[in-house]
mmCIF file of C-alpha atoms in Angstrom:
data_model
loop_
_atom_site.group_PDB
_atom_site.id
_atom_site.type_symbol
_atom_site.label_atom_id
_atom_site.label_comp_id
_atom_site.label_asym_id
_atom_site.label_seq_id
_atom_site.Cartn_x
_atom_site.Cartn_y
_atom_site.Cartn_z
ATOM 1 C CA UNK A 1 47.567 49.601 -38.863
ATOM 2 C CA UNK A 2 45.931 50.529 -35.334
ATOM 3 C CA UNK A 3 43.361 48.472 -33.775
ATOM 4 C CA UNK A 4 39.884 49.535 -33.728
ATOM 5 C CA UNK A 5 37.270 49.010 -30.643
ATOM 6 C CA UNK A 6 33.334 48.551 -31.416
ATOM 7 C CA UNK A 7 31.809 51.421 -30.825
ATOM 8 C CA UNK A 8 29.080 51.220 -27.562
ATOM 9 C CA UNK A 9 25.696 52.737 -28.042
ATOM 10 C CA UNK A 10 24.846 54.701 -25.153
ATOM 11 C CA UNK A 11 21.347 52.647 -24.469
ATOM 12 C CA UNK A 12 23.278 49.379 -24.690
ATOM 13 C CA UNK A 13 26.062 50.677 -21.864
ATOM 14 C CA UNK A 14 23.072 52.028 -19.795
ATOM 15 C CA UNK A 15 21.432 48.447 -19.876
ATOM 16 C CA UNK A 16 24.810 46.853 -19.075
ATOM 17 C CA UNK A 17 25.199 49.122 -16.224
ATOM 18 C CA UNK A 18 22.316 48.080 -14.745
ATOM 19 C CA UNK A 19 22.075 44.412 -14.873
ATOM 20 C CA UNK A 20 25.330 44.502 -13.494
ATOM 21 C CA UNK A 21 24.578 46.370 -10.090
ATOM 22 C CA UNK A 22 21.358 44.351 -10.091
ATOM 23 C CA UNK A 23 20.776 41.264 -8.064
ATOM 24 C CA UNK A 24 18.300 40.281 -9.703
ATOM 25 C CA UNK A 25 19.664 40.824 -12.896
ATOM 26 C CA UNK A 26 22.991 38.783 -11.993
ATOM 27 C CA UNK A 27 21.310 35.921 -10.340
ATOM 28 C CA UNK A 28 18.362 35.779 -12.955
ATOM 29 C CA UNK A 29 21.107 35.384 -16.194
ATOM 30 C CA UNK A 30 24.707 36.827 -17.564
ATOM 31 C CA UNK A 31 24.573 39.768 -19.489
ATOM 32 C CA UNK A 32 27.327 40.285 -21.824
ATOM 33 C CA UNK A 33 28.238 42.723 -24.474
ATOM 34 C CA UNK A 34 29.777 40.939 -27.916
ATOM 35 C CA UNK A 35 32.137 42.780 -30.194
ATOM 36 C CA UNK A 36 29.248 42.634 -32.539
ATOM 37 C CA UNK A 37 27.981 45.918 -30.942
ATOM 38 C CA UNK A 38 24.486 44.160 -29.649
ATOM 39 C CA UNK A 39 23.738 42.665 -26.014
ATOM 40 C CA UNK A 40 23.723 38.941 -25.426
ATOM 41 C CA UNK A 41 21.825 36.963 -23.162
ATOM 42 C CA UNK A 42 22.758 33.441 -21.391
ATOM 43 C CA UNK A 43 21.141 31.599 -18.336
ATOM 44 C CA UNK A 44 22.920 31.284 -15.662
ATOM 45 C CA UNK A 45 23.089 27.493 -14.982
ATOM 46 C CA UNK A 46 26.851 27.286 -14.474
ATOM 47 C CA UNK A 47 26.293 27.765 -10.299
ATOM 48 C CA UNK A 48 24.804 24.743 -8.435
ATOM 49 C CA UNK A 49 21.529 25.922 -7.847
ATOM 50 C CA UNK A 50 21.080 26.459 -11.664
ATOM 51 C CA UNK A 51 22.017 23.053 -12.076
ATOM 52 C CA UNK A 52 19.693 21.612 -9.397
ATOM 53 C CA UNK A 53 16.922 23.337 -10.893
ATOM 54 C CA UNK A 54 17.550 22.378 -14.138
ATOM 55 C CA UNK A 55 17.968 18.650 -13.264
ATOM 56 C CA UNK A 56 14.743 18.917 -10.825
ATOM 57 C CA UNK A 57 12.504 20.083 -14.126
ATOM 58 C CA UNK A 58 14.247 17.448 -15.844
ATOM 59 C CA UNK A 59 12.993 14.775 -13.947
ATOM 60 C CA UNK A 60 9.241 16.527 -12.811
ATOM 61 C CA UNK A 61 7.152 14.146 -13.542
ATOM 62 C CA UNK A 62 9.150 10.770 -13.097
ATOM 63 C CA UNK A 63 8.984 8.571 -10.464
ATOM 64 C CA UNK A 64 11.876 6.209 -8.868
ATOM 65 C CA UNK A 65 10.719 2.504 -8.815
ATOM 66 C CA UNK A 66 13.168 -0.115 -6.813
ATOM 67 C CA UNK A 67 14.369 -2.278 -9.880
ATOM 68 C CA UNK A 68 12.419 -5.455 -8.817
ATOM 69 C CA UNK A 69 9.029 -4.433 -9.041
ATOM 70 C CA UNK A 70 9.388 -5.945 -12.789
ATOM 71 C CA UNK A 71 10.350 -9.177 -10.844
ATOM 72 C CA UNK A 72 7.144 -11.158 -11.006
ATOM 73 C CA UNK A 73 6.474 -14.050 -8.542
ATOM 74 C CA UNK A 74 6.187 -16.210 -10.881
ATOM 75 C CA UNK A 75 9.732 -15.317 -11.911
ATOM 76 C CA UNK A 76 13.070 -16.911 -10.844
ATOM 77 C CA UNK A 77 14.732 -13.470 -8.758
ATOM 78 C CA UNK A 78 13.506 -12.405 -4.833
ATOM 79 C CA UNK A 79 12.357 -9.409 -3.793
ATOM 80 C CA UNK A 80 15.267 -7.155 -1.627
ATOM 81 C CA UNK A 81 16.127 -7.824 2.067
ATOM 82 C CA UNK A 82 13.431 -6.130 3.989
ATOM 83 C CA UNK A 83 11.383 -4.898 1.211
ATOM 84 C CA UNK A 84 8.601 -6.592 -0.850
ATOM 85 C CA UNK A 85 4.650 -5.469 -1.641
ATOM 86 C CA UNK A 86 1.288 -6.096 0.186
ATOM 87 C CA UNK A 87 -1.369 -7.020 -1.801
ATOM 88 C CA UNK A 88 -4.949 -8.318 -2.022
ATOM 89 C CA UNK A 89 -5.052 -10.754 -4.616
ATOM 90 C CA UNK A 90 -1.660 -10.951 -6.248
ATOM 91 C CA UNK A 91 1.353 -12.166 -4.280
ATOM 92 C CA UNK A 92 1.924 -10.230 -1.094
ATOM 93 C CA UNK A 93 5.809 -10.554 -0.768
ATOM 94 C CA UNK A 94 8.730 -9.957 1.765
ATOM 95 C CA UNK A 95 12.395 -10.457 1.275
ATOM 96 C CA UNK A 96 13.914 -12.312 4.480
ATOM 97 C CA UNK A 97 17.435 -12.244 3.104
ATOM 98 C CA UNK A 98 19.083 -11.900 -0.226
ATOM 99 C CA UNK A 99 18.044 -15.495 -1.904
ATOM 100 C CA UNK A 100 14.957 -15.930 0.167
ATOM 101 C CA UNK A 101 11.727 -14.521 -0.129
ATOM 102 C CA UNK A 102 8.355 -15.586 1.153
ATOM 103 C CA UNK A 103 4.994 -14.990 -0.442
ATOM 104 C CA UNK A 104 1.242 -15.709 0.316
ATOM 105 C CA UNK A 105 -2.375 -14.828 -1.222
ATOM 106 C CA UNK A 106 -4.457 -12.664 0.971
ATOM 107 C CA UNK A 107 -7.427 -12.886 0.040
ATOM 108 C CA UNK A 108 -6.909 -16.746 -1.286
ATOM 109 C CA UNK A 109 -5.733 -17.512 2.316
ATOM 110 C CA UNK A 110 -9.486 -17.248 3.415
ATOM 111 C CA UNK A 111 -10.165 -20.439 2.345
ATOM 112 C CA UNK A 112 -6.936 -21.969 1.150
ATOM 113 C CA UNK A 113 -3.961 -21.009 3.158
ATOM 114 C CA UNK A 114 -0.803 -21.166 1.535
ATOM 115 C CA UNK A 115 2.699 -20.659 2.455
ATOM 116 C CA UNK A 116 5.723 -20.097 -0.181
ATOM 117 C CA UNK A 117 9.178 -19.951 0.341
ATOM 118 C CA UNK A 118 11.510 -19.273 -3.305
ATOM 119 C CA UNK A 119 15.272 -19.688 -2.558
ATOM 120 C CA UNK A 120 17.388 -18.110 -5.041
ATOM 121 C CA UNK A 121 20.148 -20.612 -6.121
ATOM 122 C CA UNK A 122 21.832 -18.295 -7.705
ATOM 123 C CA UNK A 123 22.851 -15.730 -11.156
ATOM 124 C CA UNK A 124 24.846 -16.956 -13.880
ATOM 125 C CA UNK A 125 26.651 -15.188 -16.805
ATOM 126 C CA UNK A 126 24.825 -11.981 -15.881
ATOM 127 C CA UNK A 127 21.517 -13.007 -16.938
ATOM 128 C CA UNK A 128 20.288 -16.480 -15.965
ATOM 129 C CA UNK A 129 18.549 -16.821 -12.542
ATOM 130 C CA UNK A 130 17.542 -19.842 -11.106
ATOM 131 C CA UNK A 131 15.251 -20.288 -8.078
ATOM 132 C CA UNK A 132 13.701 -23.145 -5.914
ATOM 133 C CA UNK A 133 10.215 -22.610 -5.067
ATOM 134 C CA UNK A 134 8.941 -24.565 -1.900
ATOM 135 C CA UNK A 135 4.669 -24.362 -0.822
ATOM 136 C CA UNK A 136 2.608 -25.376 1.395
ATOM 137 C CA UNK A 137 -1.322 -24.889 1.382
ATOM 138 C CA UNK A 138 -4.346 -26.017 3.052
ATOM 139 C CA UNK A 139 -7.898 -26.330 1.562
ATOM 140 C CA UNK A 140 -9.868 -27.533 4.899
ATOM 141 C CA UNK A 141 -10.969 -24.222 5.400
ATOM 142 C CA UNK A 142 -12.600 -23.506 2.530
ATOM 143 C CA UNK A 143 -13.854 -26.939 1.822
ATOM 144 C CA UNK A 144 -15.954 -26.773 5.270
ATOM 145 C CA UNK A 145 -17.217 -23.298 3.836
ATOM 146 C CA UNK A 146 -18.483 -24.644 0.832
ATOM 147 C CA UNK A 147 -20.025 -27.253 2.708
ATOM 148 C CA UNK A 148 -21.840 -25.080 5.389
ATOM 149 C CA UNK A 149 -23.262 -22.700 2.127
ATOM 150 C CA UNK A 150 -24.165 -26.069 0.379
ATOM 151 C CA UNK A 151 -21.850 -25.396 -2.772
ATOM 152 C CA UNK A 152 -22.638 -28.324 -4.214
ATOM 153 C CA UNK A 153 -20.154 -27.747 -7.170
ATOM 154 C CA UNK A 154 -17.023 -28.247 -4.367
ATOM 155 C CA UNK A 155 -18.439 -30.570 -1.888
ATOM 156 C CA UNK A 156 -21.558 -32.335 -0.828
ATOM 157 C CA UNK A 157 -23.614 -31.274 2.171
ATOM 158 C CA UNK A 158 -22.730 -34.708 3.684
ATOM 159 C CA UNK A 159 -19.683 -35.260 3.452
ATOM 160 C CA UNK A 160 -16.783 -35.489 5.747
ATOM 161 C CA UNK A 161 -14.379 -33.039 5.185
ATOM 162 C CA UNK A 162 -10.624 -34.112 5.258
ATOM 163 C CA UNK A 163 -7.753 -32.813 6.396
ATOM 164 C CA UNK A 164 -5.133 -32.772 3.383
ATOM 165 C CA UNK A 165 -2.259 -30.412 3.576
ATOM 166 C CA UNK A 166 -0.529 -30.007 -0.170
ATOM 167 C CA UNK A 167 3.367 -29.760 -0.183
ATOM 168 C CA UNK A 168 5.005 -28.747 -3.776
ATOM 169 C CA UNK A 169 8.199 -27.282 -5.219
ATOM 170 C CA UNK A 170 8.697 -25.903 -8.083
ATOM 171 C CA UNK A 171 12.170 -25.439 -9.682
ATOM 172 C CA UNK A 172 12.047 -21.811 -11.572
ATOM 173 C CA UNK A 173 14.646 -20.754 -14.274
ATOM 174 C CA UNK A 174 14.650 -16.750 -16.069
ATOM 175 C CA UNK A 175 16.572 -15.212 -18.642
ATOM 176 C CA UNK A 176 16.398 -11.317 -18.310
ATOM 177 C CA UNK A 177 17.547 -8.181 -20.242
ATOM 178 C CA UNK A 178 18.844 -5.563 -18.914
ATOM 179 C CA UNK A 179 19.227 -1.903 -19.713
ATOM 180 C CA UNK A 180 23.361 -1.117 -19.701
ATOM 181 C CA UNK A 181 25.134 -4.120 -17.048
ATOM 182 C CA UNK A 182 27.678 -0.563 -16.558
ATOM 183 C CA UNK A 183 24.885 1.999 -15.702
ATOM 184 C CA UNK A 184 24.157 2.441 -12.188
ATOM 185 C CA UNK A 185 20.279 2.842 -12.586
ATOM 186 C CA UNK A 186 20.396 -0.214 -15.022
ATOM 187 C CA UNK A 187 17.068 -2.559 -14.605
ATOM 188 C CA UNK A 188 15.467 -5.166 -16.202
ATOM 189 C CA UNK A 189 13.375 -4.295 -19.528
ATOM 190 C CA UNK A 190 12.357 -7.637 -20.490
ATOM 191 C CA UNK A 191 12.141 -11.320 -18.624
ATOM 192 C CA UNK A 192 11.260 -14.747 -19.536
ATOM 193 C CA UNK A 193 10.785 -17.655 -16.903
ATOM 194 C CA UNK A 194 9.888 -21.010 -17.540
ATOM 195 C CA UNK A 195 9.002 -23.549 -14.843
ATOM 196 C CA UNK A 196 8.176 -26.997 -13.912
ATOM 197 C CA UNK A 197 6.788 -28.106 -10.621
ATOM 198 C CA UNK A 198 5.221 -31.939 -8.802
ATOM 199 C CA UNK A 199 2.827 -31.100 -5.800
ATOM 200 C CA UNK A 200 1.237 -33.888 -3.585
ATOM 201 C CA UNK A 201 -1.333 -34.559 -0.965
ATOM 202 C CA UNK A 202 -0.726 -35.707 2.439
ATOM 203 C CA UNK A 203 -3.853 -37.297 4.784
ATOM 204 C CA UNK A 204 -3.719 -35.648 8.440
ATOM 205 C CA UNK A 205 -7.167 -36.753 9.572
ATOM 206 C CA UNK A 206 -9.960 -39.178 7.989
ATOM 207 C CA UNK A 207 -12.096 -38.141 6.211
ATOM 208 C CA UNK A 208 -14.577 -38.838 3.766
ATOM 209 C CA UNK A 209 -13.232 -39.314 -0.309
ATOM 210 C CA UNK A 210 -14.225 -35.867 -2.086
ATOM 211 C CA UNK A 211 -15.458 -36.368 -5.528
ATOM 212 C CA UNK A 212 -13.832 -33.540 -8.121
ATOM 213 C CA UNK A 213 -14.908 -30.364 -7.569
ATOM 214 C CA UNK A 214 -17.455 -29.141 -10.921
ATOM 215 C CA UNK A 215 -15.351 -25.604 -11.348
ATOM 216 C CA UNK A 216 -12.739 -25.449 -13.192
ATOM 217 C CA UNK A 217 -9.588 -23.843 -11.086
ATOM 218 C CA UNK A 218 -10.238 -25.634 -8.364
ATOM 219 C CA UNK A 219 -10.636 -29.347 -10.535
ATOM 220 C CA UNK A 220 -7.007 -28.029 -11.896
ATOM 221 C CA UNK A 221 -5.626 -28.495 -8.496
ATOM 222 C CA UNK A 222 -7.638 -31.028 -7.315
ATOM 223 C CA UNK A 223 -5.319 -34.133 -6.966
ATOM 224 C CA UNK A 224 -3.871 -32.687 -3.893
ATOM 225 C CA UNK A 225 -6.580 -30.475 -2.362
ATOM 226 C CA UNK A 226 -8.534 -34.072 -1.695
ATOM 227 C CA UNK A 227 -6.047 -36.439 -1.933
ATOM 228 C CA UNK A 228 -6.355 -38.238 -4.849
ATOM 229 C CA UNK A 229 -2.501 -38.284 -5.791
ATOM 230 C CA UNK A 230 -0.177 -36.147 -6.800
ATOM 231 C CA UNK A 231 0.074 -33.240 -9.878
ATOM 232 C CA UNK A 232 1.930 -31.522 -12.099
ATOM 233 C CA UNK A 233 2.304 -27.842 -13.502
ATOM 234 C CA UNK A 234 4.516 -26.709 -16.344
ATOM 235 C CA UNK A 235 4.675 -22.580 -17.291
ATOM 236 C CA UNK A 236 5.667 -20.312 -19.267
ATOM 237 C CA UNK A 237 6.173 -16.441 -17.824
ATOM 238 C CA UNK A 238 6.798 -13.140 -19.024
ATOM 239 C CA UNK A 239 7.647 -10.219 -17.415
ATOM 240 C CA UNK A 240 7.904 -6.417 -19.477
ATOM 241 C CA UNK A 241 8.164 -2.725 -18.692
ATOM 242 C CA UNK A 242 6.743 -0.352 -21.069
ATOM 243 C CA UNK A 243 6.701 2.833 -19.560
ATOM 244 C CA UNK A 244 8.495 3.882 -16.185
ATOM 245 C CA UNK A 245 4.911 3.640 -14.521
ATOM 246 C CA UNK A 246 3.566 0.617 -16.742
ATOM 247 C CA UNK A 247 4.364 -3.360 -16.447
ATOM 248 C CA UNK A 248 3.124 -5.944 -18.537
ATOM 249 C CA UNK A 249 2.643 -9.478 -16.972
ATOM 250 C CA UNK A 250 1.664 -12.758 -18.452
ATOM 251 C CA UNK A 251 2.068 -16.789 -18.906
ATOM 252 C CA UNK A 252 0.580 -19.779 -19.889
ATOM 253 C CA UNK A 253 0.335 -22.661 -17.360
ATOM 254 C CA UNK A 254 -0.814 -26.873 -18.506
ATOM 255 C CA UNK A 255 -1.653 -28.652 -15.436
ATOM 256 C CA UNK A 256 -1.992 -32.887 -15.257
ATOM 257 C CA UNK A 257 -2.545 -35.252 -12.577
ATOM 258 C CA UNK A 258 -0.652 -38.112 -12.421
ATOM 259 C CA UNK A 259 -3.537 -40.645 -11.232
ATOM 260 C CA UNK A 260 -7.043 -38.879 -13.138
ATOM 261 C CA UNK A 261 -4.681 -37.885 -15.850
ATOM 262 C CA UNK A 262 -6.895 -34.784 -16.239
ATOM 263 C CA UNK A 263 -5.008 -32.250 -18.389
ATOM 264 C CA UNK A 264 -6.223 -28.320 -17.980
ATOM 265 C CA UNK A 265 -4.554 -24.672 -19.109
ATOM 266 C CA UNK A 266 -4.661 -21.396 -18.037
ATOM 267 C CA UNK A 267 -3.983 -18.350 -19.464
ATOM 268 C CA UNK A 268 -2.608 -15.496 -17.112
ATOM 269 C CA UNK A 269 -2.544 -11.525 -18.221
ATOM 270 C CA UNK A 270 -2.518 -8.413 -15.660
ATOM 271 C CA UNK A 271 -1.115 -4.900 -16.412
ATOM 272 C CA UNK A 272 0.566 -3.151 -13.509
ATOM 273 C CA UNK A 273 0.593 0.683 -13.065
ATOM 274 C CA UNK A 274 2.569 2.831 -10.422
ATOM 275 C CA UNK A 275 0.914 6.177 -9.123
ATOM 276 C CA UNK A 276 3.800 6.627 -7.093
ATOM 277 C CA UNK A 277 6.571 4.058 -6.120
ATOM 278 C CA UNK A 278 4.377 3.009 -3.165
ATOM 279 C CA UNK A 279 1.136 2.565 -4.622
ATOM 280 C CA UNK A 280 -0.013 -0.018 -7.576
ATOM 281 C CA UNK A 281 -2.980 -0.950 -9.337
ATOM 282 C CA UNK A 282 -3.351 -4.241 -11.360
ATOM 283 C CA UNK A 283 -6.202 -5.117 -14.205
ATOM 284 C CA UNK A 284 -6.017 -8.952 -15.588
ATOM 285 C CA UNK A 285 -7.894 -11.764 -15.900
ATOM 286 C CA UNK A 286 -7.113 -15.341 -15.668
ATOM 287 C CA UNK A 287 -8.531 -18.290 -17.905
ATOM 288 C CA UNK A 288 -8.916 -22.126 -17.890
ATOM 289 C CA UNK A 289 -9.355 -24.819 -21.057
ATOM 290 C CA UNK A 290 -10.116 -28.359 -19.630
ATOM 291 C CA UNK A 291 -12.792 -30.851 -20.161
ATOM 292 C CA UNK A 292 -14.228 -32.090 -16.909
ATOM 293 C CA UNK A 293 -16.787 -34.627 -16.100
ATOM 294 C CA UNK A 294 -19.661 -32.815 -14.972
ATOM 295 C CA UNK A 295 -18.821 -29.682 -16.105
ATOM 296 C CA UNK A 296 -20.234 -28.571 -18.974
ATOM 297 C CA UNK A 297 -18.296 -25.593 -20.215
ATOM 298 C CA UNK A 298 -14.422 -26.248 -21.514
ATOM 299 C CA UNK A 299 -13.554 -22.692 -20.220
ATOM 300 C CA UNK A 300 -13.482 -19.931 -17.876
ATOM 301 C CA UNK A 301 -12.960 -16.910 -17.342
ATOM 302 C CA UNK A 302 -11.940 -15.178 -13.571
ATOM 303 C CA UNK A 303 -11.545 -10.921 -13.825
ATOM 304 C CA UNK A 304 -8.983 -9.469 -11.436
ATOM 305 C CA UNK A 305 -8.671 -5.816 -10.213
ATOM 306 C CA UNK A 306 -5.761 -5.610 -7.617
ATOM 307 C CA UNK A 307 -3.877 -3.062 -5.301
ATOM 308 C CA UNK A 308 -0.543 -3.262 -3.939
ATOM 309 C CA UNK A 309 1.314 -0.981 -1.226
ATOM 310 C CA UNK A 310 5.304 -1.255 -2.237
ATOM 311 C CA UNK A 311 7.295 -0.792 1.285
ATOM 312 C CA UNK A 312 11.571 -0.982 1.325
ATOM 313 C CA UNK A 313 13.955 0.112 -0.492
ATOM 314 C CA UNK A 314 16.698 -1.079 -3.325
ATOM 315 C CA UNK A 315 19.918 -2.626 -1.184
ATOM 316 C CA UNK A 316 23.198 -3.656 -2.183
ATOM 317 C CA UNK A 317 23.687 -6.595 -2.923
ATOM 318 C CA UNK A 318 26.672 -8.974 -1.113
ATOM 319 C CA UNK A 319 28.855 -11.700 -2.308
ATOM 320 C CA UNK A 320 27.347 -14.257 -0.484
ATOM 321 C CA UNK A 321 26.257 -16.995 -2.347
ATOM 322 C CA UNK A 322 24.220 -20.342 -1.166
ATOM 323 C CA UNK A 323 27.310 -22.723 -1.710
ATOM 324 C CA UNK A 324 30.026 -20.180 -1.121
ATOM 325 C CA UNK A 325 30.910 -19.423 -4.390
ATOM 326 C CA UNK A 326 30.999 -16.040 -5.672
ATOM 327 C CA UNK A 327 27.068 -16.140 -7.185
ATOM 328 C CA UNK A 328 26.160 -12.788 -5.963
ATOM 329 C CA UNK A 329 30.263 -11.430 -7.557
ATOM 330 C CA UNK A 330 28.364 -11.667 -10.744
ATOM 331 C CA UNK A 331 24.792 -9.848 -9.432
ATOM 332 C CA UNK A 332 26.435 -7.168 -8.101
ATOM 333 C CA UNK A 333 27.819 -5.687 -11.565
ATOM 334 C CA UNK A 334 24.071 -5.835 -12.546
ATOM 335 C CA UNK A 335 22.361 -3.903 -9.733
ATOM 336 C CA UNK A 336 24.532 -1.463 -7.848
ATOM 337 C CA UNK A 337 23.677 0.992 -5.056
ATOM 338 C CA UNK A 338 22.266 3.921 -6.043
ATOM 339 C CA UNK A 339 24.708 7.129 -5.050
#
């Protein structure tokens, strides 16, 4: 029994003939004759340059966010070393080592400057962060601009202004999920933060005794913007991605004073989207239930449209921890350097 060989059709040999001596041919796909007597055709993605192009059209389109950009203020983790976000009305942000991080309000700082300071403590069984929040804040400037414009709904025309500095902390627990702890681009999906803090008041100059303020975020913080005692604030935060560009943010917040036992809540929402990993915009709106005397509504409503210019880059995290224990052992199977 001989063998037999397919028998070649002249066109098909011609065509082979060609795309072999071709360049173009050979670099644009293979070219191969089966025993099945017809031509077959296969890209050629088995060189490097195949493969690079193939992997750049796989990611077109996609953009490559430093995994803490979920990380909220109001949540328990810090920004990275040397990286953090400038922004107008949310949290502007900078990372001064790996557990501390200090924040202000822009725009807020205009009339109430403010000063915070979150140290990580540190990351437990993969997933539990805990944080120490530390503020300071001063409402003397805006209190003597709301007396100069005669906003009679903050301060009388005639009164004496004090000085009153506000010191707080705020002690900040999180539970996040994570993508795959053994992936290398693994981030958080999903984070939940609860928190409890005490601010008080403390007199640097006389001054004349401020009645409560007639709107309502402003009466919610009252007990230390004109010293009247101290107050408290008790949250609940969530953090969630929902698209690579898209980030959902939102709590709920009761505040009390200690002294005019006043008891308020507000509502906080905002939607983040990234046009780039630079470059943010933010839509929310934040709301406030109390009953005040003097005030006649039991609620409010303040809009917020936001922008926010992201500036670092995602670092490796050490083994340092803040009582020499190996905290940051356990963080650094979570977030790894990127290759």
């Amino acid at each position: 029994m001989g063998i037999t060989t397919p028998r070649i059709k002249p066109l098909a040999l011609i065509a082979l003939a060609v795309a072999a001596l071709s360049p173009i041919g050979q670099s644009a796909a293979q070219i191969r004759y089966g025993l099945n007597g017809g031509l077959e055709y296969s890209p050629r993605y088995g060189d490097d340059e195949g493969k690079s192009k193939a992997r750049m059209n796989e990611q077109r389109g996609r953009i490559k966010l430093r995994d803490d950009v979920i990380w909220h203020a109001e949540a328990a983790n810090v920004v990275y070393p040397r990286a953090g976000n400038v922004s107008l009305l949310s949290a502007s942000r900078y990372g001064m080592t790996e557990r501390l991080e200090l924040s202000t309000y822009l725009v807020e700082d205009v009339a109430r400057p403010t000063l915070y300071a979150k140290l990580l403590i540190g990351v437990f069984n993969k997933r539990w962060f805990a944080s120490s929040r530390f503020n300071i804040a001063n409402a003397y400037p805006g209190m003597s601009l709301a007396k100069r414009l005669e906003v009679e709904r903050i301060i009388k025309p005639d009164a004496k202004v004090p000085l009153v500095f506000e010191v707080g902390h705020e002690l900040l627990v999180s539970r996040a999920w994570f993508t795959d702890p053994n992936c290398s681009d693994n981030s958080a999906y999903l984070i939940l933060t609860g928190g409890i803090g005490v601010y008080g008041g403390i007199r640097c100059a006389k001054g004349d005794t401020i009645d409560q303020p007639r709107f309502h975020f402003i009466a919610n913080r009252s007990e230390t913007l004109i010293d009247k005692g101290f107050r408290a604030r008790f949250k609940i935060w969530a953090d969630g991605r929902i698209t690579r560009r898209l980030y959902a943010h939102g709590g709920l917040a009761y505040h009390t004073g200690f002294f005019s036992k006043h008891h308020a809540v507000e509502i906080q929402a905002e939607g983040e989207f990234f046009f780039n990993s630079r470059l943010s915009a933010k839509l929310g709106f934040l709301t406030s239930f109390a009953h005040y005397k003097g005030i006649d509504s039991h609620a409010a409503i303040w809009p917020m449209a936001d922008v926010s210019f992201y500036f670092g880059k995602r670092n490796k995290r050490t083994e340092s921890s803040l009582f020499g224990r190996g905290v940051y052992k356990v963080r650094s199977k979570i977030i790894r350097q990127e290759p």
